[in-house]
Short mmCIF file of C-alpha atoms (C1' of nucleotides) in Angstrom, two decimals:
data_model
loop_
_atom_site.label_atom_id
_atom_site.label_comp_id
_atom_site.label_asym_id
_atom_site.label_seq_id
_atom_site.Cartn_x
_atom_site.Cartn_y
_atom_site.Cartn_z
CA MET A 1 119.22 183.60 106.00
CA ASN A 2 117.53 181.13 103.74
CA GLN A 3 120.56 179.90 101.89
CA SER A 4 119.03 176.44 101.95
CA ARG A 5 115.74 177.12 100.19
CA ALA A 6 116.78 174.71 97.46
CA THR A 7 116.62 171.74 99.82
CA ALA A 8 113.80 173.15 101.93
CA PRO A 9 110.93 171.27 100.23
CA ALA A 10 111.85 168.10 102.09
CA ALA A 11 111.63 169.94 105.41
CA ASP A 12 108.34 171.51 104.37
CA LEU A 13 106.99 168.14 103.31
CA LEU A 14 107.97 166.54 106.59
CA ALA A 15 106.38 169.42 108.50
CA LEU A 16 103.21 168.93 106.47
CA LEU A 17 103.09 165.20 107.18
CA HIS A 18 103.85 165.66 110.84
CA THR A 19 101.21 168.37 111.22
CA ALA A 20 98.63 166.27 109.43
CA ASP A 21 99.37 163.43 111.85
CA ALA A 22 98.99 165.75 114.82
CA ALA A 23 95.76 167.19 113.45
CA GLN A 24 94.40 163.71 112.85
CA ALA A 25 95.33 162.65 116.37
CA HIS A 26 93.61 165.75 117.71
CA VAL A 27 90.34 164.91 115.97
CA GLU A 28 90.56 161.24 116.86
CA THR A 29 91.02 162.02 120.53
CA SER A 30 87.69 163.78 120.39
CA LEU A 31 86.00 161.06 118.33
CA GLY A 32 87.34 158.36 120.60
CA ARG A 33 85.02 159.51 123.37
CA ILE A 34 82.07 158.16 121.38
CA GLY A 35 83.83 155.06 120.11
CA LEU A 36 84.63 156.43 116.65
CA SER A 37 87.75 156.96 114.59
CA LEU A 38 88.17 159.02 111.44
CA PRO A 39 88.01 155.97 109.13
CA LYS A 40 84.88 154.71 110.87
CA LEU A 41 83.27 158.14 110.68
CA ALA A 42 84.21 158.44 107.02
CA ALA A 43 82.49 155.14 106.24
CA LEU A 44 79.36 156.11 108.18
CA THR A 45 79.29 159.50 106.45
CA VAL A 46 79.50 157.92 103.01
CA LEU A 47 76.64 155.63 103.96
CA LYS A 48 74.60 158.54 105.29
CA ASP A 49 75.24 160.69 102.20
CA ALA A 50 74.28 157.80 99.94
CA GLY A 51 70.93 157.67 101.69
CA GLN A 52 70.80 153.89 101.31
CA SER A 53 72.78 150.73 101.80
CA LEU A 54 75.86 150.25 99.65
CA SER A 55 77.78 147.20 98.53
CA LEU A 56 81.20 146.86 100.11
CA GLY A 57 82.77 147.45 96.71
CA ASP A 58 80.83 150.69 96.35
CA LEU A 59 81.91 151.75 99.79
CA ALA A 60 85.53 151.04 98.95
CA ALA A 61 85.32 153.08 95.76
CA ARG A 62 83.76 156.04 97.57
CA LEU A 63 86.35 155.85 100.34
CA SER A 64 89.14 155.61 97.75
CA CYS A 65 90.56 152.49 99.31
CA VAL A 66 90.97 148.83 98.62
CA LYS A 67 88.10 146.37 99.10
CA SER A 68 89.87 144.24 101.68
CA ASN A 69 90.24 147.31 103.84
CA VAL A 70 86.49 147.89 103.78
CA THR A 71 85.86 144.27 104.69
CA GLN A 72 87.81 144.76 107.90
CA LEU A 73 86.48 148.24 108.61
CA VAL A 74 82.91 146.98 108.29
CA ASP A 75 83.85 144.03 110.54
CA ARG A 76 84.76 146.49 113.27
CA LEU A 77 81.78 148.75 112.56
CA GLU A 78 79.54 145.71 112.79
CA ALA A 79 81.13 144.69 116.09
CA ASP A 80 80.42 148.24 117.32
CA GLY A 81 76.80 147.85 116.28
CA PHE A 82 76.99 150.80 113.89
CA VAL A 83 76.55 148.87 110.66
CA SER A 84 75.01 145.60 109.51
CA ARG A 85 75.66 143.37 106.54
CA ALA A 86 73.06 141.76 104.30
CA VAL A 87 73.26 139.66 101.16
CA ALA A 88 72.28 141.67 98.10
CA PRO A 89 68.88 140.45 96.83
CA ASP A 90 69.84 140.57 93.16
CA ASP A 91 73.40 139.24 93.34
CA ARG A 92 74.37 136.74 95.99
CA ARG A 93 78.07 137.55 95.58
CA SER A 94 77.51 141.08 96.85
CA ARG A 95 77.16 142.19 100.49
CA LEU A 96 75.25 145.33 101.39
CA ALA A 97 76.27 147.51 104.34
CA PHE A 98 73.58 149.57 106.02
CA MET A 99 73.62 151.80 109.07
CA THR A 100 71.89 150.83 112.28
CA PRO A 101 70.09 153.49 114.34
CA ALA A 102 73.13 153.57 116.65
CA GLY A 103 75.33 154.11 113.60
CA ARG A 104 73.18 156.99 112.43
CA ALA A 105 73.39 158.60 115.86
CA ALA A 106 77.16 158.09 116.07
CA CYS A 107 77.55 159.59 112.61
CA GLU A 108 75.72 162.76 113.57
CA LYS A 109 77.45 163.14 116.89
CA GLY A 110 80.80 162.31 115.29
CA GLY A 111 80.23 164.83 112.52
CA ARG A 112 79.67 167.56 115.07
CA LEU A 113 82.78 166.58 117.05
CA ARG A 114 84.86 166.50 113.88
CA ASP A 115 83.58 169.92 112.77
CA GLN A 116 84.25 171.39 116.16
CA ALA A 117 87.77 169.97 116.28
CA ALA A 118 88.40 171.32 112.78
CA ARG A 119 87.26 174.80 113.80
CA GLU A 120 89.61 174.67 116.80
CA LEU A 121 92.48 173.62 114.59
CA PHE A 122 91.85 176.48 112.15
CA SER A 123 91.02 179.04 114.80
CA ASP A 124 94.35 180.86 114.45
CA LEU A 125 93.82 181.37 110.74
CA THR A 126 91.75 184.17 109.27
CA GLU A 127 89.15 183.29 106.70
CA SER A 128 91.37 184.42 103.84
CA GLU A 129 94.31 182.48 105.25
CA THR A 130 92.15 179.37 105.39
CA ARG A 131 91.13 179.85 101.78
CA LEU A 132 94.74 180.40 100.80
CA LEU A 133 95.82 177.25 102.62
CA ALA A 134 93.10 175.26 100.86
CA ALA A 135 94.30 176.56 97.50
CA LEU A 136 97.94 175.70 98.21
CA ILE A 137 96.98 172.24 99.45
CA GLY A 138 95.03 171.83 96.22
CA LYS A 139 98.15 172.51 94.16
CA LEU A 140 100.05 169.92 96.17
CA ALA A 141 97.23 167.41 95.78
CA ALA A 142 97.25 167.81 92.01
CA ARG A 143 100.93 166.82 91.96
CA ALA A 144 100.58 163.99 94.47
CA ARG A 145 97.99 162.16 92.42
CA CYS A 146 100.35 161.47 89.52
CA MET B 1 79.00 181.49 96.76
CA ASN B 2 80.63 180.48 99.97
CA GLN B 3 77.58 180.52 102.18
CA SER B 4 79.04 177.51 103.95
CA ARG B 5 82.36 178.94 105.12
CA ALA B 6 81.28 178.37 108.71
CA THR B 7 81.37 174.59 108.27
CA ALA B 8 84.21 174.61 105.75
CA PRO B 9 87.06 173.87 108.20
CA ALA B 10 86.05 170.22 108.32
CA ALA B 11 86.28 169.99 104.54
CA ASP B 12 89.62 171.81 104.60
CA LEU B 13 90.90 169.49 107.30
CA LEU B 14 89.85 166.41 105.35
CA ALA B 15 91.50 167.80 102.23
CA LEU B 16 94.68 168.39 104.21
CA LEU B 17 94.71 164.86 105.60
CA HIS B 18 93.94 163.32 102.25
CA THR B 19 96.64 165.34 100.50
CA ALA B 20 99.18 164.46 103.16
CA ASP B 21 98.36 160.79 102.61
CA ALA B 22 98.76 161.16 98.86
CA ALA B 23 102.04 163.04 99.28
CA GLN B 24 103.32 160.39 101.64
CA ALA B 25 102.35 157.64 99.23
CA HIS B 26 104.14 159.52 96.45
CA VAL B 27 107.40 159.65 98.39
CA GLU B 28 107.09 156.07 99.60
CA THR B 29 106.63 154.80 96.07
CA SER B 30 110.02 156.28 95.29
CA LEU B 31 111.64 155.03 98.48
CA GLY B 32 110.22 151.57 97.99
CA ARG B 33 112.54 151.02 95.07
CA ILE B 34 115.48 150.85 97.49
CA GLY B 35 113.64 148.95 100.22
CA LEU B 36 112.89 151.97 102.37
CA SER B 37 109.79 153.60 103.83
CA LEU B 38 109.45 157.05 105.37
CA PRO B 39 109.53 155.69 108.95
CA LYS B 40 112.63 153.61 108.20
CA LEU B 41 114.34 156.58 106.53
CA ALA B 42 113.43 158.81 109.47
CA ALA B 43 115.06 156.39 111.90
CA LEU B 44 118.19 156.09 109.79
CA THR B 45 118.38 159.88 109.44
CA VAL B 46 118.15 160.37 113.20
CA LEU B 47 120.94 157.86 113.64
CA LYS B 48 123.05 159.56 110.99
CA ASP B 49 122.49 163.03 112.44
CA ALA B 50 123.38 161.77 115.92
CA GLY B 51 126.72 160.64 114.53
CA GLN B 52 126.75 157.65 116.86
CA SER B 53 124.68 154.75 118.11
CA LEU B 54 121.59 155.58 120.16
CA SER B 55 119.59 153.65 122.72
CA LEU B 56 116.15 152.62 121.52
CA GLY B 57 114.61 154.96 124.07
CA ASP B 58 116.67 157.85 122.67
CA LEU B 59 115.59 156.94 119.18
CA ALA B 60 111.94 156.87 120.23
CA ALA B 61 112.23 160.30 121.83
CA ARG B 62 113.86 161.80 118.75
CA LEU B 63 111.26 160.22 116.47
CA SER B 64 108.46 161.46 118.76
CA CYS B 65 106.96 158.04 119.09
CA VAL B 66 106.45 155.33 121.63
CA LYS B 67 109.26 152.92 122.56
CA SER B 68 107.41 149.80 121.51
CA ASN B 69 107.12 151.26 118.03
CA VAL B 70 110.88 151.67 117.81
CA THR B 71 111.39 148.10 118.97
CA GLN B 72 109.42 146.88 115.97
CA LEU B 73 110.87 149.41 113.54
CA VAL B 74 114.40 148.40 114.52
CA ASP B 75 113.36 144.73 114.18
CA ARG B 76 112.52 145.42 110.55
CA LEU B 77 115.59 147.57 109.95
CA GLU B 78 117.72 144.83 111.43
CA ALA B 79 116.07 142.26 109.15
CA ASP B 80 116.87 144.58 106.24
CA GLY B 81 120.50 144.70 107.35
CA PHE B 82 120.40 148.49 107.80
CA VAL B 83 120.80 148.57 111.57
CA SER B 84 122.27 146.37 114.30
CA ARG B 85 121.56 146.08 118.00
CA ALA B 86 124.13 145.84 120.79
CA VAL B 87 123.89 145.74 124.54
CA ALA B 88 124.96 149.05 126.09
CA PRO B 89 128.33 148.59 127.83
CA ASP B 90 127.40 150.67 130.87
CA ASP B 91 123.79 149.54 131.39
CA ARG B 92 122.74 146.05 130.46
CA ARG B 93 119.07 147.05 130.33
CA SER B 94 119.70 149.33 127.38
CA ARG B 95 120.07 148.35 123.72
CA LEU B 96 122.05 150.47 121.31
CA ALA B 97 121.09 150.78 117.66
CA PHE B 98 123.81 151.54 115.15
CA MET B 99 123.82 151.81 111.38
CA THR B 100 125.51 149.25 109.19
CA PRO B 101 127.35 150.36 106.05
CA ALA B 102 124.31 149.27 104.04
CA GLY B 103 122.14 151.41 106.31
CA ARG B 104 124.36 154.41 105.78
CA ALA B 105 124.20 153.95 102.02
CA ALA B 106 120.41 153.51 102.07
CA CYS B 107 120.07 156.62 104.19
CA GLU B 108 121.98 158.75 101.71
CA LYS B 109 120.25 157.35 98.67
CA GLY B 110 116.89 157.59 100.45
CA GLY B 111 117.52 161.17 101.45
CA ARG B 112 118.15 162.10 97.84
CA LEU B 113 115.00 160.30 96.66
CA ARG B 114 112.93 161.97 99.37
CA ASP B 115 114.30 165.42 98.50
CA GLN B 116 113.65 164.89 94.83
CA ALA B 117 110.10 163.71 95.46
CA ALA B 118 109.51 166.71 97.70
CA ARG B 119 110.73 169.10 94.99
CA GLU B 120 108.36 167.45 92.52
CA LEU B 121 105.47 167.81 94.92
CA PHE B 122 106.18 171.51 95.47
CA SER B 123 107.05 172.25 91.87
CA ASP B 124 103.77 174.04 91.17
CA LEU B 125 104.34 176.45 94.05
CA THR B 126 106.48 179.54 93.83
CA GLU B 127 109.07 180.11 96.51
CA SER B 128 106.89 182.62 98.30
CA GLU B 129 103.90 180.30 98.11
CA THR B 130 105.98 177.55 99.66
CA ARG B 131 107.03 179.85 102.47
CA LEU B 132 103.44 180.92 102.98
CA LEU B 133 102.28 177.31 103.11
CA ALA B 134 104.96 176.50 105.67
CA ALA B 135 103.80 179.42 107.81
CA LEU B 136 100.15 178.39 107.66
CA ILE B 137 101.03 174.77 108.45
CA GLY B 138 103.00 176.10 111.41
CA LYS B 139 99.90 177.84 112.76
CA LEU B 140 97.94 174.64 112.44
CA ALA B 141 100.71 172.65 114.11
CA ALA B 142 100.72 174.99 117.09
CA ARG B 143 97.03 174.26 117.64
CA ALA B 144 97.29 170.53 117.02
CA ARG B 145 99.85 170.00 119.76
CA CYS B 146 97.47 171.03 122.56
"C1'" DG C 1 86.86 133.21 83.15
"C1'" DA C 2 85.45 137.46 85.73
"C1'" DA C 3 83.35 139.99 89.48
"C1'" DG C 4 82.00 140.07 94.42
"C1'" DA C 5 84.09 139.54 99.05
"C1'" DT C 6 87.16 137.54 102.28
"C1'" DT C 7 91.48 135.75 104.30
"C1'" DG C 8 96.50 135.77 105.20
"C1'" DA C 9 100.65 138.12 105.63
"C1'" DG C 10 102.88 142.16 106.75
"C1'" DA C 11 103.98 147.41 107.61
"C1'" DG C 12 103.13 151.01 110.86
"C1'" DC C 13 101.13 152.80 114.91
"C1'" DT C 14 99.14 152.81 119.97
"C1'" DC C 15 98.41 151.20 124.85
"C1'" DA C 16 98.79 147.88 128.65
"C1'" DA C 17 101.28 144.21 130.61
"C1'" DT C 18 105.62 141.87 131.27
"C1'" DC C 19 110.59 140.88 131.87
"C1'" DT C 20 115.17 142.19 133.01
"C1'" DT C 21 118.36 145.03 135.16
"C1'" DC C 22 119.30 148.90 137.96
"C1'" DG D 1 110.34 150.21 143.12
"C1'" DA D 2 111.79 152.42 138.66
"C1'" DA D 3 113.92 152.50 134.11
"C1'" DG D 4 115.23 149.91 129.91
"C1'" DA D 5 113.07 147.06 126.29
"C1'" DT D 6 109.90 143.74 124.63
"C1'" DT D 7 105.47 141.27 123.87
"C1'" DG D 8 100.48 140.95 123.14
"C1'" DA D 9 96.36 142.84 121.50
"C1'" DG D 10 94.11 145.86 118.45
"C1'" DC D 11 93.40 149.62 114.65
"C1'" DT D 12 94.32 151.03 109.83
"C1'" DC D 13 96.10 150.08 105.59
"C1'" DT D 14 98.15 147.36 101.46
"C1'" DC D 15 98.87 143.37 98.23
"C1'" DA D 16 98.37 138.56 96.84
"C1'" DA D 17 95.75 134.50 97.09
"C1'" DT D 18 91.31 132.27 97.70
"C1'" DC D 19 86.31 131.29 97.64
"C1'" DT D 20 81.77 131.92 95.94
"C1'" DT D 21 78.66 133.27 92.58
"C1'" DC D 22 77.83 135.09 88.11
#
DNA sequence: GAAGATTGAGAGCTCAATCTTC
DNA sequence: GAAGATTGAGCTCTCAATCTTC
């Protein structure tokens, strides 16, 4: 067996991508029950961790994505009533995003749902296996960001 | 250290998702040079492996996605000149997708680019680490599909 | 002119509704 | 009516172009 290890990386990569998709879908199914998605929860979490309102550019930088994406994400978050926009007092070009009380509540509830879903996903792995997986993923990540 | 292992799964999950995104972007950067994306290459590969034309429903099943997605994917592949549609001779409801010569060429070139990118991504892992990673991902996948 | 944000176009995905053919 | 495929609406994301304010 294993004559094809030389070409296996592609299969392993595809398995990784497919599993990540499935894991994401699993968490989002849970989050969907409270009107959240992973991107929305990520934005709310960044806002919560910042402890204050952030400009959309700031938010984009902390979410490692492009500004136009944040514009649309905040549009939807605003429609949900989880976030509001305000003109920055010092610079009228800049828009500040801040969480509403409903957003704060959704963030906390969503965080618990996400953590619970993550524990379910990892429940077949021992603690040392989980640490090992994290280390291997880290090696992959180092290569991917080049 | 490690007092917070109990809540770590969420961080590990997020790292996994983020790394998968980065890995995907890495491969797609390479594929983009020949006008392909991972979803397009996946469809072409399914068609190649089938060795014949497939109905769009068949294609959707083999790609594990919804039929309406395949409709749009084939629209784009057809616009690229990589795939053509034809009415099924036996059932006029059904549309067959078949690869054009350009599609076949793109599939082969794309496969090589994808394999090479995958080898780069895994190049910091030993063979046994790669196998271990695949096994751990498998455990995760088993949980995610429930 | 450069830095903020937004808009427009388009890829990729889903679900619900529709249309055609069986 | 049920099985094919498609269309319409919406989410997430990107890049290029635009608009406003500095």
